[in-house]
């Protein structure tokens, strides 16, 4: 989607910065952690009070670390599964803080239960989007599809919140309802995509078993246990 297509161009612009930071003692993990703390602090400190423009600026600045930590790691040649795990976990925390703060605002001084519900849908469905992909890849299936991936969701909510904070009416409510529908659609897209892969794999395995009549059956392995979850 948009974020995936834009990332290579953004990285080419930022690679020199990553190389400079790589020559320092800055740790990619430290950048990730500081960025996450900043996003959470900006969301809880400003969005919960309805201060959307300043909150958006703060969150956007710290969210920038999502690119910087990867640039440093690649420049040093130390990209690792731990770094990917920490980065992904930090993303979930940051997203939860942003939409959780909107829930708090609309359930309180924002005084809008429908928008509180829309924010809650965005929070839950956004988490499920990430879970579906992680679970599918853990089972050896691909899950790289979706109308509203994280980059798109973050861009829409931050732009809408920032402009709403500058006085543009109805923009944030409209964005939240749009994201609520888009995230639910993306969950459905990913489930269908994984289901189709499973059916193709299952049919292929069945055809292979039919061709090898009389062959010994493989022992029950981890795949059978995983299907039980």
Backbone as a ProteinNet text record, in pm:
[ID]
protein_1_A
[PRIMARY]
XXXXXXXXXXXXXXXXXXXXXXXXXXXXXXXXXXXXXXXXXXXXXXXXXXXXXXXXXXXXXXXXXXXXXXXXXXXXXXXXXXXXXXXXXXXXXXXXXXXXXXXXXXXXXXXXXXXXXXXXXXXXXXXXXXXXXXXXXXXXXXXXXXXXXXXXXXXXXXXXXXXXXXXXXXXXXXXXXXXXXXXXXXXXXXXXXXXXXXXXXXXXXXXXXXXXXXXXXXXXXXXXXXXXX
[TERTIARY]
84.3	0	88	27.3	96.5	228.5	226.9	349.4	458.2	418.9	516.8	581.9	502.6	555.9	643.4	609.3	683.4	811.8	817.3	932.3	1066.3	1079.2	1209.9	1258	1167.8	1205.8	1247.4	1172.4	1205.1	1340.2	1367.2	1493.5	1612.3	1595.5	1706.3	1741.9	1639.3	1663.8	1728.5	1686.7	1731.8	1856.8	1897.6	2015.8	2140.1	2168.8	2285.7	2276.3	2155.2	2136.9	2163.4	2114.9	2138.9	2285.8	2360.9	2504.4	2577.7	2534.4	2597.4	2568.2	2443	2406.8	2473.9	2498.1	2562.1	2705.2	2767.8	2904.6	2908.1	2793.3	2785.4	2760.6	2735.9	2708.2	2558.8	2477.9	2333.2	2290.7	2213.2	2165.9	2030.7	2011.7	1880.6	1768.5	1797	1695.2	1658	1758.1	1731.1	1643.7	1670.1	1588.1	1444.6	1428.3	1293.8	1219.5	1287.4	1223.6	1188.5	1282.8	1256.6	1141.4	1141.6	1034	898.9	894.1	767.8	720.3	812.9	776.6	723.9	787.6	742.6	604.5	577.4	444.4	338.1	365.7	269.8	247.5	356.7	345.4	269.4	298.4	228.3	79.9	45.2	-96.3	-170	-113.4	-180.4	-177.6	-72.1	-59.2	-141.2	-168.9	-238.6	-373.7	-378.6	-505.1	-614.2	-577.8	-679.1	-739.7	-672.3	-723.2	-779.3	-783.7	-836.9	-740.6	-612.4	-510.1	-451.6	-516.4	-484.7	-368.3	-354.8	-246.5	-109.4	-91.7	36.5	63.6	-40.2	-24.1	21	-35.4	3.1	148.4	192.6	331.6	426.7	395.7	480.7	484.6	367.8	360.5	435.5	416.8	482.6	634.6	684.8	829.3	886.9	819.7	869.9	843.4	734.1	706.4	812.2	881.8	990.5	1098.9	1108.3	1209.4	1184.6	1061	1029.4	1113.6	1158.3	1248.3	1394.5	1423.6	1562.1	1627.2	1555.3	1617.7	1658.1	1573.3	1607.1	1724.9	1732.8	1844.3	1977.1	1977.9	2100.5	2142.1	2044.3	2075	2131	2069.7	2118.3	2256.3	2279.4	2408.9	2520.3	2489.2	2588.7	2593.4	2495.2	2489.3	2451.6	2364.2	2327.3	2177	2110	1967.3	1947.5	1846.4	1826.7	1678.3	1648.4	1510.6	1463.5	1556.7	1519.1	1477.6	1553.2	1518.8	1383.2	1356.1	1227	1114.4	1139.5	1039.3	1012	1118.7	1102.8	1031.1	1066.3	1004.8	855.6	820.7	680.1	600	658.2	590.7	570.7	671.7	662.2	553.8	541.6	436.1	298.8	278.2	147.9	119.1	221.8	204.3	168.4	240.9	213.9	74.8	34.8	-98.8	-206.7	-184.3	-281	-294.7	-182.9	-187	-263	-242.5	-309.2	-460.6	-505.3	-650	-710.9	-633.3	-681.8	-703.3	-615.5	-630.3	-754.6	-784.6	-906.3	-1030.8	-1022.5	-1134.7	-1158	-1050	-1061.3	-1121.7	-1076.4	-1126.2	-1275.8	-1316.3	-1456.7	-1548.6	-1493.7	-1574.9	-1587.8	-1499.9	-1502	-1542.2	-1446	-1475.7	-1520.1	-1477.6	-1520.9	-1668.2	-1726	-1869.3	-1931.8	-1879.6	-1937.3	-1920.4	-2024.3	-2016.8	-2000.2	-2066.3	-2042.6	-1895.5	-1827.5	-1686.9	-1597.8	-1642.4	-1571.3	-1575.3	-1692.3	-1706.9	-1620.9	-1621	-1539.5	-1391.8	-1345.6	-1205.4	-1175.3	-1272.8	-1254.9	-1245.9	-1328	-1321.3	-1184.1	-1135.4	-1001.9	-894.8	-905	-805.5	-808.4	-927.7	-939.1	-904.8	-966.1	-941.8	-796.8	-734.3	-593.8	-504.7	-537.7	-460.4	-480.4	-604	-632.4	-560	-551.3	-477.6	-335.3	-270.1	-131.7	-125	-221.8	-221.3	-240.6	-334.5	-361.5	-234.8	-162.3	-40.1	64	84.2	184.9	150.6	23.7	-17.9	-4.7	-44.6	-34.8	110.4	198.7	339.6	401.1	353.3	400.6	361.6	254.2	209.3	264.4	354.2	416	334.4	236.1	153.1	183.6	160.2	182	57.1	80.3	-33.9	6.3	47.6	97.3	-2.3	-129.8	-233.9	-309.5	-390.9	-475.8	-494.8	-614.8	-648.1	-587.4	-588	-540.6	-435.3	-310	-201.3	-163	-64.2	-34	3.9	85.5	128.3	11.6	-82.2	-199.9	-284.4	-304.4	-388.1	-325.5	-194.3	-126.2	-129.8	-107.3	-109	-246.2	-350.8	-486.2	-523.3	-499.9	-543.7	-462.8	-333	-251.7	-280.7	-294.9	-329	-465.3	-562.4	-696.5	-695.7	-624.1	-619.1	-549.6	-439.4	-368.2	-451.7	-518.8	-602.6	-726.2	-778.7	-893.5	-854	-731.2	-681	-661.6	-644.5	-630.9	-766.7	-872.9	-1005.7	-1082.2	-1028.6	-1102.2	-1213.6	-1339.1	-1448.1	-1473.4	-1523.4	-1571.5	-1463	-1339.8	-1238.1	-1199.7	-1174.3	-1134.5	-1247.7	-1370.9	-1479.8	-1494.3	-1485.3	-1496.6	-1382.4	-1262.3	-1146.5	-1160.9	-1214.5	-1230.2	-1330.7	-1441	-1538.8	-1482.4	-1407	-1343.2	-1245.8	-1162.9	-1065.3	-1132.5	-1243.5	-1316.5	-1361.1	-1416.1	-1459.4	-1339.5	-1233.3	-1116.9	-1042.7	-1032.5	-961.1	-1039.5	-1170.4	-1252.7	-1241.5	-1245.4	-1230	-1095.7	-990.8	-857.6	-848.6	-912	-916.1	-981.9	-1095	-1166.2	-1080.4	-1014.8	-927.7	-819.3	-756.5	-645.5	-692.9	-807	-860.1	-892.8	-957.5	-991.5	-864.8	-765.3	-640.1	-570.4	-565.3	-502.3	-583.5	-715	-802	-780	-768.8	-747.6	-613.1	-511.2	-380.6	-388.8	-458.7	-471.8	-543	-650.2	-725	-639.8	-562.7	-475.5	-370.4	-312.5	-210.9	-271.5	-392.3	-457.9	-493.6	-543.6	-577.9	-453.2	-344.2	-219.7	-165.6	-177	-129.9	-214.6	-347.2	-435.6	-404.1	-372.5	-337.2	-207.7	-112.9	13.9	-3.1	-94.9	-118.3	-184.2	-276.2	-342.8	-246.7	-145.8	-49.2	42.3	59.3	150.5	75.4	-10.7	-88.8	4.8	-23.8	55.8	174.4	198.9	312.1	281.3	384	367.7	318.5	226.1	172.7	272	294	387.8	332.6	418.7	373	307.7	222	157.1	262	278.3	382.3	325.3	408.8	366.6	249.8	237.8	129.4	-5.5	-20.2	-147.4	-178.1	-75.6	-96	-134.3	-73.4	-101.9	-244.8	-299.8	-437.8	-535.3	-493.5	-584.9	-604.6	-520.5	-530.2	-642.2
-119.7	0	125	240.5	369.1	368	321.3	323.6	235.2	117.5	25.1	84	154.2	212.5	333.8	410	531.8	504.3	392.4	365.9	365.3	301.4	303.2	443.8	531.1	669.1	743.5	722	787.2	740.1	610.5	556.2	612.1	632.9	689.1	829.8	904	1039.3	1034.5	938.2	934	848.9	771.8	685.5	762.4	881.9	956.6	988.1	1021.8	1048.5	922.7	808.6	682.3	649.4	679.2	650.9	739	864.2	952.9	904.2	869.5	821.9	688.6	608.8	479	494.8	607.5	631.7	679.7	711.8	752.6	629.3	653.5	542.6	521.8	583.8	571.1	428.2	368.1	231.6	232.8	147.8	139.9	107	17.5	-18	102.5	183.7	302.6	400.9	414.7	503.4	453.2	321.6	263.5	290.2	268	283.7	429.4	520	662.9	710.1	664.4	702	654.6	532.9	478.8	557.9	588.7	667.8	804.4	864.2	994.5	990	887	872.8	853.8	765.5	740.2	866.5	934.9	1057.9	1166.8	1180.9	1281.7	1253.5	1126.6	1090.1	1110.2	1056	1065.8	1207.4	1279.8	1414.5	1519.2	1497	1599.5	1553.7	1436.7	1393.3	1374.7	1327.1	1305.6	1437.1	1548.6	1680.7	1758.3	1695.2	1761.4	1858.9	1850.8	1937.5	1860.5	1871.2	1782	1828.2	1956.4	2000	1977.9	2026.5	2007.7	1859.3	1785.9	1642.1	1572.5	1613.1	1553.4	1582.6	1704.2	1741	1656.2	1644.9	1566.8	1420.5	1363.3	1222.5	1199.3	1289.2	1272.6	1277	1365.8	1376.2	1247.5	1193.6	1070.7	948.1	950.5	838.6	828.9	937.9	941.2	839.6	806.7	709.2	571.9	546.7	417.8	394	502.6	491.1	496.9	582.2	606.3	481.7	407.2	290.2	186.3	167.4	72.3	118.2	249.9	303.8	281.1	304.9	285.3	138.1	49.9	-93	-141.5	-97	-139.7	-82.7	42.5	105.3	33.8	-18	-91.3	-239	-283.7	-425.5	-512.4	-459	-534.6	-559.9	-559.7	-591.4	-730.7	-746.3	-874	-900.3	-1025.5	-1062	-992.8	-972.6	-901.6	-758.7	-691.4	-554.7	-547.4	-644.4	-647.9	-671.9	-759.6	-787.5	-664.2	-597.6	-478.7	-368.3	-351.4	-246.8	-272.4	-397.7	-432.4	-416.1	-458.9	-445.3	-298.4	-217.4	-74.3	-7.6	-52.6	0.1	-25.2	-146.2	-179.2	-92.4	-66.8	17.3	159.5	213.4	348.7	363.4	268.3	273.7	265.8	178.5	165.9	294.3	363	488.3	596.4	602.7	704.7	685.5	566.7	544.3	532.9	482.4	479.5	619.1	712.1	850.9	915.1	880.6	932.5	875.4	749.9	690.4	765.9	794.6	868.4	1006.6	1075.3	1209.1	1208.4	1118.8	1118.4	1058.9	977.3	925.4	1028	1129.8	1232.4	1367.5	1459.8	1597.4	1607.5	1514.6	1516	1487.6	1417.5	1394.7	1342.7	1232.7	1172.3	1021.3	952.8	807.7	741.1	790.5	729	735	848.6	859.3	779.5	762.7	673.8	531.1	490.9	357.3	343.8	448.1	443.7	427.7	500.7	490.1	351.1	294.8	160.6	56.8	72.2	-19	-10	112.7	131.5	62.9	75.4	16.1	-136.1	-194.1	-340.2	-399.1	-344.6	-399.6	-380.8	-267.9	-247.1	-351.7	-389	-493.2	-628.3	-655.3	-782.4	-791.7	-679.2	-677.2	-727.9	-675.6	-716.4	-861.7	-901.7	-1038.6	-1139.5	-1110.5	-1202.5	-1225.4	-1117.2	-1131.8	-1212.4	-1179.7	-1250.6	-1398.8	-1428	-1567.9	-1644.9	-1581.4	-1646.9	-1677.5	-1578.5	-1600.3	-1704.1	-1710.7	-1814.1	-1953.9	-1964.4	-2092.6	-2120.1	-2030.8	-2050.7	-2000.3	-1912.4	-1856.1	-1707.7	-1656.7	-1514.4	-1435.3	-1308.6	-1223	-1076.8	-1043.7	-909.6	-830.2	-844.2	-770.3	-682.8	-593.2	-513.2	-372.4	-322.4	-188.1	-82.3	-108.4	-7.8	-69.9	-65.5	-112.4	-2.4	-29.8	63.4	202.2	208.7	338.9	425.9	365.8	440.8	486.7	396.1	431.1	545.4	537.2	640	773.8	770.8	893.4	960.2	882.3	938.4	999.7	926.5	977.2	1098.8	1102.3	1215.8	1341.2	1323.9	1439.5	1495.3	1406.8	1450.4	1519.1	1461.4	1520.9	1655.9	1665.2	1792	1903	1874.8	1975.4	2006.6	1905.1	1927.2	2020.9	2003.2	2091.5	2234.2	2253.1	2388	2450.2	2375.3	2431.8	2381.1	2280.2	2223.9	2134.3	2168.4	2093.3	1958.1	1866.7	1735.3	1643.4	1689.3	1607.7	1485.5	1504.8	1391.7	1290.9	1334.7	1235.9	1156.2	1226.3	1155.9	1056.9	1096.5	1008.3	884.1	901.7	787.5	686.6	734.7	641.7	574.9	650.2	590.9	481.2	510.1	412.4	291.8	314.9	202.9	105.1	159	73	9.9	89	40.1	-69.3	-55.1	-157.3	-288.1	-278.8	-399.9	-467.3	-388.3	-442.7	-513	-453.9	-512.7	-644.9	-652.5	-779.5	-887.1	-854.5	-950.3	-989.9	-891.6	-920.6	-1020.9	-999.7	-1085.7	-1225.8	-1234.2	-1366.5	-1444.8	-1379.5	-1445.8	-1487.6	-1399.9	-1428.5	-1550.6	-1556.7	-1670.2	-1797	-1785.1	-1902.4	-1961.1	-1875.3	-1923.5	-1993.9	-1939.2	-2006	-2143.7	-2150.9	-2278.6	-2382.4	-2338.9	-2431.9	-2480.7	-2389.3	-2431.3	-2530.9	-2500.1	-2588.8	-2723.4	-2722	-2844.9	-2931.2	-2866.8	-2942.1	-3000.4	-2921.1	-2971.1	-3089	-3080.5	-3190.9	-3314.3	-3294.8	-3408.2	-3476.4	-3395.3	-3452.6	-3531.6	-3478.2	-3548	-3679.5	-3680.9	-3804.2	-3908.9	-3862.1	-3956.2	-4018.4	-3941.2	-3993.1	-4097.1	-4088.5	-4182.2	-4286.2	-4364.6	-4466.4	-4569.6	-4602.4	-4702.9	-4646.7	-4515.6	-4454.5	-4444.5	-4448.7	-4438.4	-4300.3	-4293.9	-4165.7	-4097	-3965.7	-3895.4	-3886.9	-3883.9	-3872	-3737.8	-3733.3	-3608.5	-3515.3	-3400.3	-3307.3	-3180.6	-3076.3	-2949.7	-2886.9	-2913.2	-2849.9	-2891.3	-3018.4	-3063.4	-2995.6	-2977.8	-2911.2	-2765.3	-2701.8	-2560.5	-2540.7	-2636.1	-2623.4	-2626.8	-2681.7	-2693.3	-2562	-2460.9	-2333.1	-2250.7
0	0	0	41.1	31.1	106	231.1	312	251.6	200.6	143.8	19.7	-62.9	-185.2	-156.3	-52.6	-23.2	54	126	212.8	139.1	20.7	-47	-78.6	-124.9	-155.4	-29.8	77.9	205.2	255.9	243	291.3	214	84.7	6.5	54.4	94.9	145.7	283.8	365.2	504.5	526.9	428.3	445.8	492.4	436.5	486.7	635.8	682.6	825.6	906.5	857	927.1	935.8	828.1	829.4	930	941.7	1042	1183	1208.2	1342.1	1372.3	1268.8	1289.9	1338.7	1305.8	1351.7	1496.9	1551.8	1692.1	1778.9	1905.5	1996.6	2018.3	1935.9	1950.6	1919.3	2008.2	1989.3	1918.8	1816.9	1751.8	1850.3	1944.8	2043.9	2129.7	2164.2	2244.3	2167.1	2037.6	1953.7	1950.5	1935.6	1933	2063.5	2175.3	2305.5	2333.9	2304.5	2326.5	2237.3	2113.1	2022.4	2072.2	2123.4	2175.4	2297.1	2386	2504.4	2462.5	2361.6	2314.1	2253	2171.9	2111.5	2219.1	2313.2	2420.6	2504.4	2537.8	2615.9	2542.3	2411.4	2332.8	2322.8	2303.4	2291.9	2424	2530.8	2661	2716	2685.6	2740.4	2667.8	2538.7	2459.9	2405.9	2343.4	2284.3	2389.1	2506.1	2610.4	2659	2631.9	2671.4	2552.4	2435.3	2318.3	2254	2288.9	2228.6	2110.1	1996.2	1885.5	1799.3	1775.3	1686.4	1749.7	1871.2	1939.2	1960.4	1998.1	2017.5	1891.2	1777.8	1650	1617.4	1640.5	1613.3	1698.6	1826.9	1917	1874	1847.4	1808.1	1677.4	1580.5	1450.5	1464.6	1548.5	1566.8	1625.3	1724.1	1786.5	1698.8	1622.2	1531.5	1422.7	1398	1299.9	1335.2	1463.6	1507.1	1447.6	1399.5	1339	1214.4	1151.4	1037.6	1080	1177.5	1217.9	1276	1361.5	1424.5	1320.8	1219.3	1114.2	1029.8	1005.8	928.2	999.7	1131.1	1208.6	1206.5	1227.2	1230.6	1097.1	986.6	855.1	824.9	863.2	837.4	913.5	1031.2	1110.4	1075.8	998.6	965.5	1082.5	1169.7	1290.3	1296.1	1180.9	1180.3	1237.6	1321.7	1389.1	1410.2	1441.9	1472.4	1599.6	1695	1817.3	1785.3	1699.4	1662.5	1594.5	1505.9	1438.3	1538.1	1634.5	1738	1822.7	1866.2	1949.4	1872.7	1746.8	1665.1	1646.5	1616.8	1596.5	1725	1837.4	1966.4	2001.9	1975.7	2003.3	1918.2	1793.4	1706	1765.2	1817.7	1875.1	1998.2	2078.6	2197.3	2156	2058.5	2012.3	1953.7	1869.2	1809.2	1917.1	2014.3	2122.8	2202.4	2223.4	2298.2	2221.4	2090.2	2008.7	2010.1	1974.5	1968.6	2107.4	2203.9	2341.8	2396.5	2359.9	2404.1	2342.8	2217.7	2154.4	2221.8	2263	2338	2467.2	2539.2	2665.8	2642.8	2536.9	2507.4	2476.4	2387.9	2347.3	2452.9	2541.4	2651.7	2763.9	2762.2	2866.2	2812.8	2808.5	2767.4	2622.1	2536.8	2397.6	2381.2	2478.4	2490.5	2360.8	2310	2189.6	2198.3	2240.4	2250.6	2113.6	2005.4	1874.3	1832.1	1855.8	1818.3	1912.5	2035.1	2127.2	2073.2	2023.4	1964.5	1838.4	1754.3	1631.8	1666	1767.3	1809.4	1863.5	1936.4	1991.9	1881	1777	1662.6	1596	1579	1519.2	1602	1734.4	1824.1	1815.8	1826.7	1828	1691.8	1586	1452.3	1409.5	1449.3	1417.9	1482.8	1606.6	1674.5	1607.5	1564.4	1498.6	1363.7	1291.6	1163.9	1185.2	1287.4	1315.5	1361.2	1443.7	1494.4	1381.4	1291.4	1180.6	1098.3	1069.5	990.5	1066.5	1194.7	1273	1286.3	1311.3	1326.7	1195.4	1084.9	955.2	920.4	940	908.2	1000.5	1124.9	1216.2	1171.2	1092.3	1039.1	899.4	854.2	723.7	606.9	632.1	526.9	510.5	391.9	367.2	404.4	443.7	476.8	457.3	335.3	306.7	222.1	254.4	182.7	281.8	228.6	316.8	266.8	280.8	236	327.1	457.6	554.2	644.9	601.9	686.8	784.9	868.3	977.1	926.6	822.8	772.3	731.4	660.5	617.2	735.8	831.4	948.3	1027.3	1048.8	1125.7	1052.7	921.8	843.1	847.5	828.1	825.3	959.6	1068.8	1199	1242.4	1211.9	1254.5	1171.2	1040.1	956.5	996.2	1016.2	1053.9	1190.6	1286.8	1420.7	1418.4	1342	1334.7	1273.6	1162.2	1097.9	1181.3	1247.1	1336.7	1450.1	1498.1	1603.2	1557.4	1426	1369.8	1335.3	1361.9	1342	1221.9	1150.7	1037.2	1092.6	1071.9	1137.3	1073.1	1153.3	1109.6	1054.4	1043	976.9	1060.2	1188.8	1272.6	1289.1	1316	1322	1192.8	1077.7	949.8	932.1	972.3	959.5	1047.2	1167.5	1258.1	1203	1148.3	1090.2	964.9	887.2	769.4	812	913.1	959.7	1023.7	1093.4	1153.2	1044.9	935.7	825.1	755.1	734	660.5	736.8	868.4	946.3	951.2	965.4	963.6	827.1	719.9	584.9	569.6	625.1	614	689.2	805.7	879.5	793.7	733.7	649.6	529.1	465.6	351.8	389.4	504.1	543.3	579.4	646.7	681.2	554.4	457.7	332.1	257.4	256.3	186.6	246.6	379.1	446.2	424.2	429.4	406.5	268.1	167.1	31.1	17.6	82.4	79.8	143.2	256.9	327.1	240.6	172.8	89	-27.7	-90.2	-199.4	-151	-33.5	22.7	59.1	116.1	159	38.9	-68.6	-188.7	-254.8	-253.7	-310	-232	-99.9	-15.6	-38.5	-58.2	-83.1	-215	-316.8	-446.6	-437.2	-360.4	-343.6	-270.3	-172.4	-96.7	-185.2	-275.7	-365.3	-464	-505.7	-602.7	-540.6	-410	-344.6	-264.4	-329.1	-261	-200.6	-77.3	-10.3	62.8	45	115.1	262.5	342.2	486.9	522.1	614.8	658.9	751	734.2	821.6	962.1	1061.1	1199	1223	1322.6	1359.8	1417.1	1356	1397.7	1453.2	1460.3	1517.2	1444	1308.5	1234	1288.2	1326.9	1380.2	1512.1	1592.4	1721.1	1700.4	1598.7	1575.1	1528.2	1453	1406.4	1520.7	1634.8	1748.8	1819.9	1793	1863.1	1806
[MASK]
+++++++++++++++++++++++++++++++++++++++++++++++++++++++++++++++++++++++++++++++++++++++++++++++++++++++++++++++++++++++++++++++++++++++++++++++++++++++++++++++++++++++++++++++++++++++++++++++++++++++++++++++++++++++++++++++++++++

